[in-house]
Amino acid sequence: MQAASRLRSFPALCTALLLGVLAFSPSLMAQNSSSIEGVITDATGAAVGGATVTVRNTDTGITRTVKTDAAGRYSVTALGNGSYAISAVAANFSTTSLTGVKLDISQTLKEDIALTVGGASDQVSVEAAALSTETETSSNGQTLDQKSVAELPLANRQFYNLVEVAPGVVPPAQASSMGFRGGMNINGAPETTNLFVVNGTWNIDMGTNQDSFRPSVDTIAEFKVLSGNYSAEYGRLQGGQILITTKQGSNKLHGSIYEFIRNGAIEAKPWSSSVQTVTPAFKQNTFGATLGAPILKDKAFVFVGYEGQRIRQQAVAVNQVPTTWTAAGCLPGTVQAYDPLTGTPLTRGNTGACAGAPGQGYDLTALSEWTGASAQLGRLMESLAYPNPNIATALNPTSGGFLAAATSDYNFSETRKETMDEVNSRVDYKMNDHNSFYESYNYFHDPSFEPSNSLCATRNMPNFGCFTNQTSQLANIGWIHIFPGSNLINDARAGFQRLVQPRVQEDNTTIGSKWPGFSGQLGQTAVANNYGLPSITVSGNYTTTGGQTNLPQDRWDDHFQFIDTLTWSHKSHTFKAGIDTLWTNTTEYEVSNGRGALTFNPATLASTNASSSCPKCGTTGDPIGDILLGFPSATSVTPSAPNIYNNYRSVDLFLLDDWKVRKNLTLNLGLRWEIDPPVVEKNGSMITFSPSSPNQLYPGASNQTVGFSNPNSAITTAKQTGNRSVYHGDYNNVAPRVGFAWQPFNNEKTVIKGAYGVFFTSPEMFNEFLSYSLGYPVRYAKTYAPAPVSASGQITLANPFPNDLPTPGSPYCVAGASTGCTTPNPSIAGCASPCGLIPVITSTEVDPKFATPYVQQWTLGVQRQLTRNTIFEALYFGNKGSKLSYGTAAVLNPNANPDADTLGQNYTQSTSATTGYTTYSAVGAAALQALRVYPQWGAIGIHKTGFNSFYHSLQSRVQTSTKNGTSILVSYTYAKAEDELTSAQNPINQHGDKGLSVFNVKHRLVVSPVVPLPFGKGQPWLNNGLGSAIFGGFQLSGIWQYFGGRPFPITDSTNQSSSAGGGDRPDVIVGQNPNGYDSANASNIHNAKEWFNIHAFAYNPPGTYGTAAPNMLIGPGWDEVDLTFGRTFSVRDWAKVQFKVDAFNIANHPNLMNPSASFAGSPGYNPVKSATTGAYTYSTGFTSLAYPTQAGYCTTNTTTVANDGRAIGCTAPGSFGTITAANNMREIQASIHVSF
C-alpha cells in the first residue's frame, strides 16, 4: 500500500539529526517534573539558613546541590523518579543523611531534616519512610513502581491493565472499541480522553486518542496515573494522564532475559450458553532481553531492550450457509417460491437442478432469468461468498427429505497470526553541573492476520478477514539547563512520533482476481487494494458475508511536540511557566463502502410489489434464490476519494505557582491557555452540508430553499470558507486550576486536600473530522431501495444503481420514492414523469462554531499515615462535562419529530370518546421523506457540541509497603456517571435523554498484593541454612477485582415515533419493574436465560417517544481473581532466576456479558395497548407465558410442547433478555525471568 511503500524509505532524517546532536549527551530525568523540598532545622526546630543540601541518585551517582534560604527552605526541582539519598550540613552541625528516599513520577516530595550539633565529619544517618503523605500537592493519582509492574499478573503483558488497580478507574465497557487497545474510563471520563506520556512527550494515536506505542513491561521503571485535578502543565485531554518513564542505565551493569508462555491446551474452555463443540486453540510466546550499562561513571548511561510476541489464536464459529443443492439452483424446503418477473408460483419436484436431491425443491434453472446477466453475476458471487458446507445438512428424520427451511452449516476455523517486535533504547548524560541531556527511541512493529476482528468486520467466513500492519516510532530528547548562581532551571523537550497503519481485506488477493472488474460492474471506478466482493447481508439465519465496508485503510501520521518549562524557586514560591506546542500531519487513504453493500431480503421485495399489478413479483421468496437470480432488496455505495491530508497545530501556554503559605499549608495555583485551531485539510477539500451557503462545486446553483433543484448545491467546501476548514477554531480555552494541601495538626501524618480546575478536551482529531475530508469532491453515501418490477429503475446485480444524481440544474424528485416516482411530484417544480428510482443521499453538517469540550473537576479529601509504611486516603471527586461533542447527534427532520409543532398534521389520530385516549398511525416511508426540510436528501446528521456529563464519586485507598518486599494496594470506588450522549432518541430535547453512562460502575473494589512468603533470607523464619534453601524465595501476588454491572439500553429499530432519526426506545409497562421480578413469567431474573424482565416493555405508540430511560438496565457484575505464584533463586549474588505461574480468573468464574436488548415485539410477546382503556394485554395463542413469550417462538396454539415449553417444530428461542457470552475463563501463563 502507499504508506507501506513509504515506510521502506522512512524519512527519519529529522529524527536522526535530533538524536545525533545529542548522541553524546542526555539526563537528570527532569522530564518527569518531580522535585524534593523541605526545611532544614536544628534540634529545637529553628531554621538553619545557608545549609548545604545534596541530593544524590543512588543508581547513577548523579548529584544536585543547593543552599537553604534564611527560613531554612530548600527545593531541588527537575528530578526524575528513582532512589535518592539526601544529605545536609551546616557550620557547627553534623552531616545528616536521609537514605532510602523513593521519588515517584510527577511527585513533589517533602523531606525535612533536623541537624544535630557537631562537626561536619560527624555522620548521622536516618532511613526514610517507605510511604508518606502528599503534603505539597492537591492532585489525585496513583503510582505503580517497578516491582508492582514486574510482579503483578498481566495476561497479555500490557502495562495499561495495571492502571485499573487505581481508585476511580474502571475497565472499558462491553461495547468499547478501545478495550483491546488500552481503553479505560478514569473518573467518569470517556476512554478516548486519556493521554499517554512516555519520557516526557506524548505517545498517542491522534485518530483514536489511544497510545500508539506500548513499552515492554521490562523496560518500564515506573508509571503514574494522574486521575484528576493535576497541575496546569498537563492538559489537552480531560481524563487521566498516564505518565511512563522507561528504565535507564546505571553505574552497574544490569539487565534481564525472559520468556512468558501461554497455551490454550491447559486453559479452561470458554463459557457458552449452548453446547460448546470446539475449544479454540491458542498459543502465545512473549520473550525479550534488556541491558543497562554505564558509558562514563556518574555521567553517561545507556539502556536497551527488545521484546517479541508471537500469537497463534484459532477463530471458530458455526455459520449457516446455503446447501450444495441451493447453490446449484435448487431451492429446498417447503416454503413457496415464485418467478420474480411474473409472480408465478413454482412447482416443487426432483427435476433439473433438484434431480437426485434428498427431497423436492424448486428448480430455478428453468426460469428465463437464470441465463441473464444478473443471474450470472449472482451465481458467481454466491460461489465466492459462501463456502460449501462441511457439516451434513439436517434432514427430516421421518421422511429423509428437506426440512421446511433447509440450510447447511459451515464450521469456520482459521488461525489469527500476530508477530510483534519492539525495541526500546535510552541514553542519559550529565555534561556538567549545569547541563544534562537525555534521548530515547522506541520502535514497534506489529503485523497480523485477523480472520475475524472488529477492526475488519467479524465475518467468520473464509476469505473475509484482513491484514493489518502497525508500525510506531517514538523518539524524544531533552535538555535541562540550570542557570549558574540562581534557582532558575529550564527544561526543554522535543518528541517525534510516526504511526503507519495499513489495513486491507483478505479477499483483495484471494478473490479479487476471480472477480475481475467487479467495481466497474457496480458502476464505480476501481481503486487500489479494493478488489473483491461487496458486503452481502442476507435475511434469515444466513451469515453476513463479503467484503468489509470500512476497508481498505492506510494511515501515515507524523506528530512533533515541543515543550519548554522554566522553573524558578524563590522563597516560599515555586513558579513554572511554559509552552507546549504540537504539529501533527496525517495522510489517510480510506475507502468507505467503495465496493458497495448489497441486501437480500425477500420480505422487503414482497412488500414493495404488494400493491402493484404483480403482488408476488420481485422475489423468489428465498434470499439465496434472490442472490442467484440477482435481485437485491437494497443497495448502497460511496464513491471513493483520493488521499486526504489533515493537519492540526496547537499552542498551549501555562503558568504555575506552588506557594508555601505557611509551614502546614500549600496552595497550588495554575492557569493554562489552550489555543485550539480547527483541523484543516491541506488542499481545502473538507466539505459540510450547508444549505444556506453559496455552492462551490456548482457555482451556478442558487442558494438553498426547501425545494432546491439539485442536492449538490447544499455542499460547502473548506475552499469556500477561506481557511481550509469547515468550522472555526476555539481560541478562548482558559483553564484555571487551584488547590490546597493543609496539615491541620502541624505534622505530616494528616493532610486535607482540595482542588478545583477546568480541563479542556481536544477531539479525536482525525476520526472525528475524517468524514468531512472524505466527502470531496462529491463523496455521497447513496442508498437505493427497490421499486416494483413494472417501474423503471428496478435494482438488479447487473444494474445495482439505476440512476445517479442529476446533472446540475436538472429537476430533482423526492429521493427513494417507493413508486419510482411514476407521477409528477407537486412539491418539486419541474419534476417530470417518469423519473425512475433515485438514491437517498445522506450527509453530515459540522457546526461552524464547534467548541472545545471542557470539564470542571472538584475534589476534597484526606490522607492519613496510619503507620510508618501505611497510607489511607478518602476523597470525594466530582466533575461536570460541558459542550461535549457527539458525531451525528441529531437529524434535521423537525417536521417529522413527535415533539415538533407540526405533529398533529402528520399523523392520523384516533381518539376514544369514552376515555379520551388517543393513538396515532405510523407515517409511511414516502410521507416521512416528504416531511424532511430537504426532501431530496436522506438523514442529515449534525456534528456539534453542547452535551453534558456528570460524575460523582467517593474514592478510598489503603496502601502499604514494607522493607521485606510486601506491598498491598486496596482501592474502592463508589460512583455514578451520567451523560446525555448515550441512546439519545430526541434531537429536539437532547437534555431529556440524560441517563447513566455506559461505563458507569456503582461499586468497584480492587485488591492488589505482592507478598513474599515469610521464609528464607531476609525473612523472619527459616532464613538460613537448609530451611532457607528449601522454603526461601517464594512469593504470592495477585489482583482481585469485584465490581457491579454496567448499564445498557433497550433498543428498538422500528422507529415508532416516525422521527426519521433512527430507532426509538420502547415504553415501560406500568406496574412492571424492568430490573425486577417478572410477574408475567412468574420467574426470577438475573440469570443467563432471562437477565431482566422481558415482559416490562411494549412498543411506544406511533407518534410518541418511548418511556424507557437511557441505559436503564444493569448488566452482570464482575468477580475475578488473578493470582501469581513464583519462586526466585539467587545465583552467586549477581543474578536472580525467577519461575512464575500466573493464573488469570483462577476460580474459573464466568463473568457474563450484557444480554441481548434489541426489543422485538412479535404477537404473543409484545403486549397490546387498548385504545379505550390504555391497558396492556398479551395476545393469545400460547399455552404458557413462560418461554414461548420470547421473541422468535411460535405464535400458534399447540398442546404438544418440548421440554423447554415451546411447540415442537418451532424455531429456537429468541435472544431478547438472554446472555450468550462471557469473558475469558481461567487462563494460565508460565514464565522464566533472569535478572542481573
mmCIF file with all atom_site columns, C-alpha atoms in Angstrom, residues 907-1032:
data_model
loop_
_atom_site.group_PDB
_atom_site.id
_atom_site.type_symbol
_atom_site.label_atom_id
_atom_site.label_alt_id
_atom_site.label_comp_id
_atom_site.label_asym_id
_atom_site.label_entity_id
_atom_site.label_seq_id
_atom_site.pdbx_PDB_ins_code
_atom_site.Cartn_x
_atom_site.Cartn_y
_atom_site.Cartn_z
_atom_site.occupancy
_atom_site.B_iso_or_equiv
_atom_site.pdbx_formal_charge
_atom_site.auth_seq_id
_atom_site.auth_comp_id
_atom_site.auth_asym_id
_atom_site.auth_atom_id
_atom_site.pdbx_PDB_model_num
ATOM 1   C CA . TYR A 1 907  ? -50.207 11.617  11.929 1.00 0.00 ? 907  TYR A CA 1
ATOM 2   C CA . THR A 1 908  ? -53.626 10.018  11.595 1.00 0.00 ? 908  THR A CA 1
ATOM 3   C CA . GLN A 1 909  ? -55.246 10.214  15.007 1.00 0.00 ? 909  GLN A CA 1
ATOM 4   C CA . SER A 1 910  ? -57.948 8.108   16.632 1.00 0.00 ? 910  SER A CA 1
ATOM 5   C CA . THR A 1 911  ? -59.454 9.307   19.912 1.00 0.00 ? 911  THR A CA 1
ATOM 6   C CA . SER A 1 912  ? -61.783 7.265   22.110 1.00 0.00 ? 912  SER A CA 1
ATOM 7   C CA . ALA A 1 913  ? -64.933 9.183   23.022 1.00 0.00 ? 913  ALA A CA 1
ATOM 8   C CA . THR A 1 914  ? -65.141 7.225   26.285 1.00 0.00 ? 914  THR A CA 1
ATOM 9   C CA . THR A 1 915  ? -61.634 7.601   27.676 1.00 0.00 ? 915  THR A CA 1
ATOM 10  C CA . GLY A 1 916  ? -60.144 10.368  25.575 1.00 0.00 ? 916  GLY A CA 1
ATOM 11  C CA . TYR A 1 917  ? -57.158 8.089   24.907 1.00 0.00 ? 917  TYR A CA 1
ATOM 12  C CA . THR A 1 918  ? -55.524 8.949   21.561 1.00 0.00 ? 918  THR A CA 1
ATOM 13  C CA . THR A 1 919  ? -53.495 6.710   19.296 1.00 0.00 ? 919  THR A CA 1
ATOM 14  C CA . TYR A 1 920  ? -51.669 7.555   16.086 1.00 0.00 ? 920  TYR A CA 1
ATOM 15  C CA . SER A 1 921  ? -50.993 5.591   12.973 1.00 0.00 ? 921  SER A CA 1
ATOM 16  C CA . ALA A 1 922  ? -47.376 5.442   11.851 1.00 0.00 ? 922  ALA A CA 1
ATOM 17  C CA . VAL A 1 923  ? -46.215 7.637   8.999  1.00 0.00 ? 923  VAL A CA 1
ATOM 18  C CA . GLY A 1 924  ? -45.162 5.763   5.893  1.00 0.00 ? 924  GLY A CA 1
ATOM 19  C CA . ALA A 1 925  ? -41.662 5.945   4.435  1.00 0.00 ? 925  ALA A CA 1
ATOM 20  C CA . ALA A 1 926  ? -42.660 8.091   1.454  1.00 0.00 ? 926  ALA A CA 1
ATOM 21  C CA . ALA A 1 927  ? -44.548 10.527  3.650  1.00 0.00 ? 927  ALA A CA 1
ATOM 22  C CA . LEU A 1 928  ? -41.637 10.705  6.056  1.00 0.00 ? 928  LEU A CA 1
ATOM 23  C CA . GLN A 1 929  ? -39.288 11.532  3.226  1.00 0.00 ? 929  GLN A CA 1
ATOM 24  C CA . ALA A 1 930  ? -41.585 14.303  2.021  1.00 0.00 ? 930  ALA A CA 1
ATOM 25  C CA . LEU A 1 931  ? -41.669 15.750  5.540  1.00 0.00 ? 931  LEU A CA 1
ATOM 26  C CA . ARG A 1 932  ? -37.943 16.397  5.547  1.00 0.00 ? 932  ARG A CA 1
ATOM 27  C CA . VAL A 1 933  ? -36.868 20.008  5.404  1.00 0.00 ? 933  VAL A CA 1
ATOM 28  C CA . TYR A 1 934  ? -34.772 18.952  2.412  1.00 0.00 ? 934  TYR A CA 1
ATOM 29  C CA . PRO A 1 935  ? -36.776 16.067  0.928  1.00 0.00 ? 935  PRO A CA 1
ATOM 30  C CA . GLN A 1 936  ? -34.169 15.460  -1.760 1.00 0.00 ? 936  GLN A CA 1
ATOM 31  C CA . TRP A 1 937  ? -31.825 14.234  0.980  1.00 0.00 ? 937  TRP A CA 1
ATOM 32  C CA . GLY A 1 938  ? -31.852 11.412  3.458  1.00 0.00 ? 938  GLY A CA 1
ATOM 33  C CA . ALA A 1 939  ? -30.835 11.845  7.075  1.00 0.00 ? 939  ALA A CA 1
ATOM 34  C CA . ILE A 1 940  ? -28.648 14.893  7.672  1.00 0.00 ? 940  ILE A CA 1
ATOM 35  C CA . GLY A 1 941  ? -26.514 14.393  10.750 1.00 0.00 ? 941  GLY A CA 1
ATOM 36  C CA . ILE A 1 942  ? -25.217 17.249  12.864 1.00 0.00 ? 942  ILE A CA 1
ATOM 37  C CA . HIS A 1 943  ? -21.772 17.096  14.390 1.00 0.00 ? 943  HIS A CA 1
ATOM 38  C CA . LYS A 1 944  ? -21.885 19.560  17.223 1.00 0.00 ? 944  LYS A CA 1
ATOM 39  C CA . THR A 1 945  ? -21.020 20.279  20.819 1.00 0.00 ? 945  THR A CA 1
ATOM 40  C CA . GLY A 1 946  ? -23.384 21.147  23.633 1.00 0.00 ? 946  GLY A CA 1
ATOM 41  C CA . PHE A 1 947  ? -23.967 17.937  25.555 1.00 0.00 ? 947  PHE A CA 1
ATOM 42  C CA . ASN A 1 948  ? -23.320 17.466  29.264 1.00 0.00 ? 948  ASN A CA 1
ATOM 43  C CA . SER A 1 949  ? -21.984 14.760  31.555 1.00 0.00 ? 949  SER A CA 1
ATOM 44  C CA . PHE A 1 950  ? -21.990 14.345  35.333 1.00 0.00 ? 950  PHE A CA 1
ATOM 45  C CA . TYR A 1 951  ? -19.832 12.313  37.696 1.00 0.00 ? 951  TYR A CA 1
ATOM 46  C CA . HIS A 1 952  ? -19.808 11.949  41.476 1.00 0.00 ? 952  HIS A CA 1
ATOM 47  C CA . SER A 1 953  ? -17.722 9.506   43.456 1.00 0.00 ? 953  SER A CA 1
ATOM 48  C CA . LEU A 1 954  ? -16.361 8.527   46.829 1.00 0.00 ? 954  LEU A CA 1
ATOM 49  C CA . GLN A 1 955  ? -12.887 7.032   46.468 1.00 0.00 ? 955  GLN A CA 1
ATOM 50  C CA . SER A 1 956  ? -10.626 5.449   49.045 1.00 0.00 ? 956  SER A CA 1
ATOM 51  C CA . ARG A 1 957  ? -7.405  3.502   49.155 1.00 0.00 ? 957  ARG A CA 1
ATOM 52  C CA . VAL A 1 958  ? -5.107  1.843   51.648 1.00 0.00 ? 958  VAL A CA 1
ATOM 53  C CA . GLN A 1 959  ? -1.520  1.280   50.581 1.00 0.00 ? 959  GLN A CA 1
ATOM 54  C CA . THR A 1 960  ? 1.287   -0.375  52.487 1.00 0.00 ? 960  THR A CA 1
ATOM 55  C CA . SER A 1 961  ? 4.905   -1.142  51.655 1.00 0.00 ? 961  SER A CA 1
ATOM 56  C CA . THR A 1 962  ? 7.451   -2.853  53.898 1.00 0.00 ? 962  THR A CA 1
ATOM 57  C CA . LYS A 1 963  ? 11.193  -3.475  53.813 1.00 0.00 ? 963  LYS A CA 1
ATOM 58  C CA . ASN A 1 964  ? 10.761  -7.217  53.297 1.00 0.00 ? 964  ASN A CA 1
ATOM 59  C CA . GLY A 1 965  ? 9.144   -6.620  49.877 1.00 0.00 ? 965  GLY A CA 1
ATOM 60  C CA . THR A 1 966  ? 5.468   -6.717  50.823 1.00 0.00 ? 966  THR A CA 1
ATOM 61  C CA . SER A 1 967  ? 3.238   -4.176  49.123 1.00 0.00 ? 967  SER A CA 1
ATOM 62  C CA . ILE A 1 968  ? -0.551  -4.081  49.164 1.00 0.00 ? 968  ILE A CA 1
ATOM 63  C CA . LEU A 1 969  ? -2.931  -1.654  47.493 1.00 0.00 ? 969  LEU A CA 1
ATOM 64  C CA . VAL A 1 970  ? -6.655  -1.755  48.265 1.00 0.00 ? 970  VAL A CA 1
ATOM 65  C CA . SER A 1 971  ? -8.831  0.699   46.348 1.00 0.00 ? 971  SER A CA 1
ATOM 66  C CA . TYR A 1 972  ? -12.587 1.203   46.464 1.00 0.00 ? 972  TYR A CA 1
ATOM 67  C CA . THR A 1 973  ? -14.798 3.494   44.400 1.00 0.00 ? 973  THR A CA 1
ATOM 68  C CA . TYR A 1 974  ? -18.484 4.305   44.834 1.00 0.00 ? 974  TYR A CA 1
ATOM 69  C CA . ALA A 1 975  ? -19.591 6.325   41.821 1.00 0.00 ? 975  ALA A CA 1
ATOM 70  C CA . LYS A 1 976  ? -22.322 7.460   39.462 1.00 0.00 ? 976  LYS A CA 1
ATOM 71  C CA . ALA A 1 977  ? -21.637 8.592   35.894 1.00 0.00 ? 977  ALA A CA 1
ATOM 72  C CA . GLU A 1 978  ? -24.349 10.150  33.716 1.00 0.00 ? 978  GLU A CA 1
ATOM 73  C CA . ASP A 1 979  ? -24.455 11.855  30.347 1.00 0.00 ? 979  ASP A CA 1
ATOM 74  C CA . GLU A 1 980  ? -26.737 12.979  27.536 1.00 0.00 ? 980  GLU A CA 1
ATOM 75  C CA . LEU A 1 981  ? -24.841 11.152  24.808 1.00 0.00 ? 981  LEU A CA 1
ATOM 76  C CA . THR A 1 982  ? -25.972 7.558   25.247 1.00 0.00 ? 982  THR A CA 1
ATOM 77  C CA . SER A 1 983  ? -29.034 6.157   23.496 1.00 0.00 ? 983  SER A CA 1
ATOM 78  C CA . ALA A 1 984  ? -30.321 9.610   22.533 1.00 0.00 ? 984  ALA A CA 1
ATOM 79  C CA . GLN A 1 985  ? -33.613 9.473   20.626 1.00 0.00 ? 985  GLN A CA 1
ATOM 80  C CA . ASN A 1 986  ? -34.952 13.030  20.533 1.00 0.00 ? 986  ASN A CA 1
ATOM 81  C CA . PRO A 1 987  ? -32.650 15.602  18.900 1.00 0.00 ? 987  PRO A CA 1
ATOM 82  C CA . ILE A 1 988  ? -35.026 18.426  19.795 1.00 0.00 ? 988  ILE A CA 1
ATOM 83  C CA . ASN A 1 989  ? -34.690 17.711  23.524 1.00 0.00 ? 989  ASN A CA 1
ATOM 84  C CA . GLN A 1 990  ? -31.187 16.330  23.972 1.00 0.00 ? 990  GLN A CA 1
ATOM 85  C CA . HIS A 1 991  ? -31.100 17.181  27.681 1.00 0.00 ? 991  HIS A CA 1
ATOM 86  C CA . GLY A 1 992  ? -34.158 14.996  28.174 1.00 0.00 ? 992  GLY A CA 1
ATOM 87  C CA . ASP A 1 993  ? -32.049 11.955  27.271 1.00 0.00 ? 993  ASP A CA 1
ATOM 88  C CA . LYS A 1 994  ? -29.909 12.154  30.381 1.00 0.00 ? 994  LYS A CA 1
ATOM 89  C CA . GLY A 1 995  ? -29.106 8.707   31.712 1.00 0.00 ? 995  GLY A CA 1
ATOM 90  C CA . LEU A 1 996  ? -26.397 6.505   33.131 1.00 0.00 ? 996  LEU A CA 1
ATOM 91  C CA . SER A 1 997  ? -23.208 6.356   31.095 1.00 0.00 ? 997  SER A CA 1
ATOM 92  C CA . VAL A 1 998  ? -22.373 3.025   29.505 1.00 0.00 ? 998  VAL A CA 1
ATOM 93  C CA . PHE A 1 999  ? -19.226 2.874   31.645 1.00 0.00 ? 999  PHE A CA 1
ATOM 94  C CA . ASN A 1 1000 ? -20.998 3.641   34.927 1.00 0.00 ? 1000 ASN A CA 1
ATOM 95  C CA . VAL A 1 1001 ? -19.971 1.255   37.717 1.00 0.00 ? 1001 VAL A CA 1
ATOM 96  C CA . LYS A 1 1002 ? -21.593 1.858   41.097 1.00 0.00 ? 1002 LYS A CA 1
ATOM 97  C CA . HIS A 1 1003 ? -19.222 -0.185  43.259 1.00 0.00 ? 1003 HIS A CA 1
ATOM 98  C CA . ARG A 1 1004 ? -15.682 -1.251  42.463 1.00 0.00 ? 1004 ARG A CA 1
ATOM 99  C CA . LEU A 1 1005 ? -13.177 -2.935  44.785 1.00 0.00 ? 1005 LEU A CA 1
ATOM 100 C CA . VAL A 1 1006 ? -9.627  -3.866  43.742 1.00 0.00 ? 1006 VAL A CA 1
ATOM 101 C CA . VAL A 1 1007 ? -7.045  -5.588  45.940 1.00 0.00 ? 1007 VAL A CA 1
ATOM 102 C CA . SER A 1 1008 ? -3.517  -5.972  44.528 1.00 0.00 ? 1008 SER A CA 1
ATOM 103 C CA . PRO A 1 1009 ? -0.959  -7.535  46.907 1.00 0.00 ? 1009 PRO A CA 1
ATOM 104 C CA . VAL A 1 1010 ? 2.662   -8.547  46.359 1.00 0.00 ? 1010 VAL A CA 1
ATOM 105 C CA . VAL A 1 1011 ? 3.622   -10.735 49.337 1.00 0.00 ? 1011 VAL A CA 1
ATOM 106 C CA . PRO A 1 1012 ? 6.860   -12.707 49.774 1.00 0.00 ? 1012 PRO A CA 1
ATOM 107 C CA . LEU A 1 1013 ? 6.276   -15.770 51.930 1.00 0.00 ? 1013 LEU A CA 1
ATOM 108 C CA . PRO A 1 1014 ? 7.951   -15.320 55.368 1.00 0.00 ? 1014 PRO A CA 1
ATOM 109 C CA . PHE A 1 1015 ? 10.674  -17.916 54.763 1.00 0.00 ? 1015 PHE A CA 1
ATOM 110 C CA . GLY A 1 1016 ? 14.236  -17.621 53.562 1.00 0.00 ? 1016 GLY A CA 1
ATOM 111 C CA . LYS A 1 1017 ? 16.924  -14.965 53.520 1.00 0.00 ? 1017 LYS A CA 1
ATOM 112 C CA . GLY A 1 1018 ? 15.754  -11.616 54.838 1.00 0.00 ? 1018 GLY A CA 1
ATOM 113 C CA . GLN A 1 1019 ? 12.509  -13.105 56.184 1.00 0.00 ? 1019 GLN A CA 1
ATOM 114 C CA . PRO A 1 1020 ? 11.577  -13.826 59.801 1.00 0.00 ? 1020 PRO A CA 1
ATOM 115 C CA . TRP A 1 1021 ? 11.577  -17.654 59.589 1.00 0.00 ? 1021 TRP A CA 1
ATOM 116 C CA . LEU A 1 1022 ? 13.920  -20.275 58.138 1.00 0.00 ? 1022 LEU A CA 1
ATOM 117 C CA . ASN A 1 1023 ? 16.230  -17.512 56.970 1.00 0.00 ? 1023 ASN A CA 1
ATOM 118 C CA . ASN A 1 1024 ? 19.432  -19.535 56.635 1.00 0.00 ? 1024 ASN A CA 1
ATOM 119 C CA . GLY A 1 1025 ? 20.779  -22.995 56.008 1.00 0.00 ? 1025 GLY A CA 1
ATOM 120 C CA . LEU A 1 1026 ? 18.757  -25.856 54.618 1.00 0.00 ? 1026 LEU A CA 1
ATOM 121 C CA . GLY A 1 1027 ? 15.425  -24.337 55.586 1.00 0.00 ? 1027 GLY A CA 1
ATOM 122 C CA . SER A 1 1028 ? 16.168  -21.227 53.571 1.00 0.00 ? 1028 SER A CA 1
ATOM 123 C CA . ALA A 1 1029 ? 17.321  -23.315 50.601 1.00 0.00 ? 1029 ALA A CA 1
ATOM 124 C CA . ILE A 1 1030 ? 14.100  -25.365 50.597 1.00 0.00 ? 1030 ILE A CA 1
ATOM 125 C CA . PHE A 1 1031 ? 11.475  -22.798 51.545 1.00 0.00 ? 1031 PHE A CA 1
ATOM 126 C CA . GLY A 1 1032 ? 13.020  -19.455 50.641 1.00 0.00 ? 1032 GLY A CA 1
#
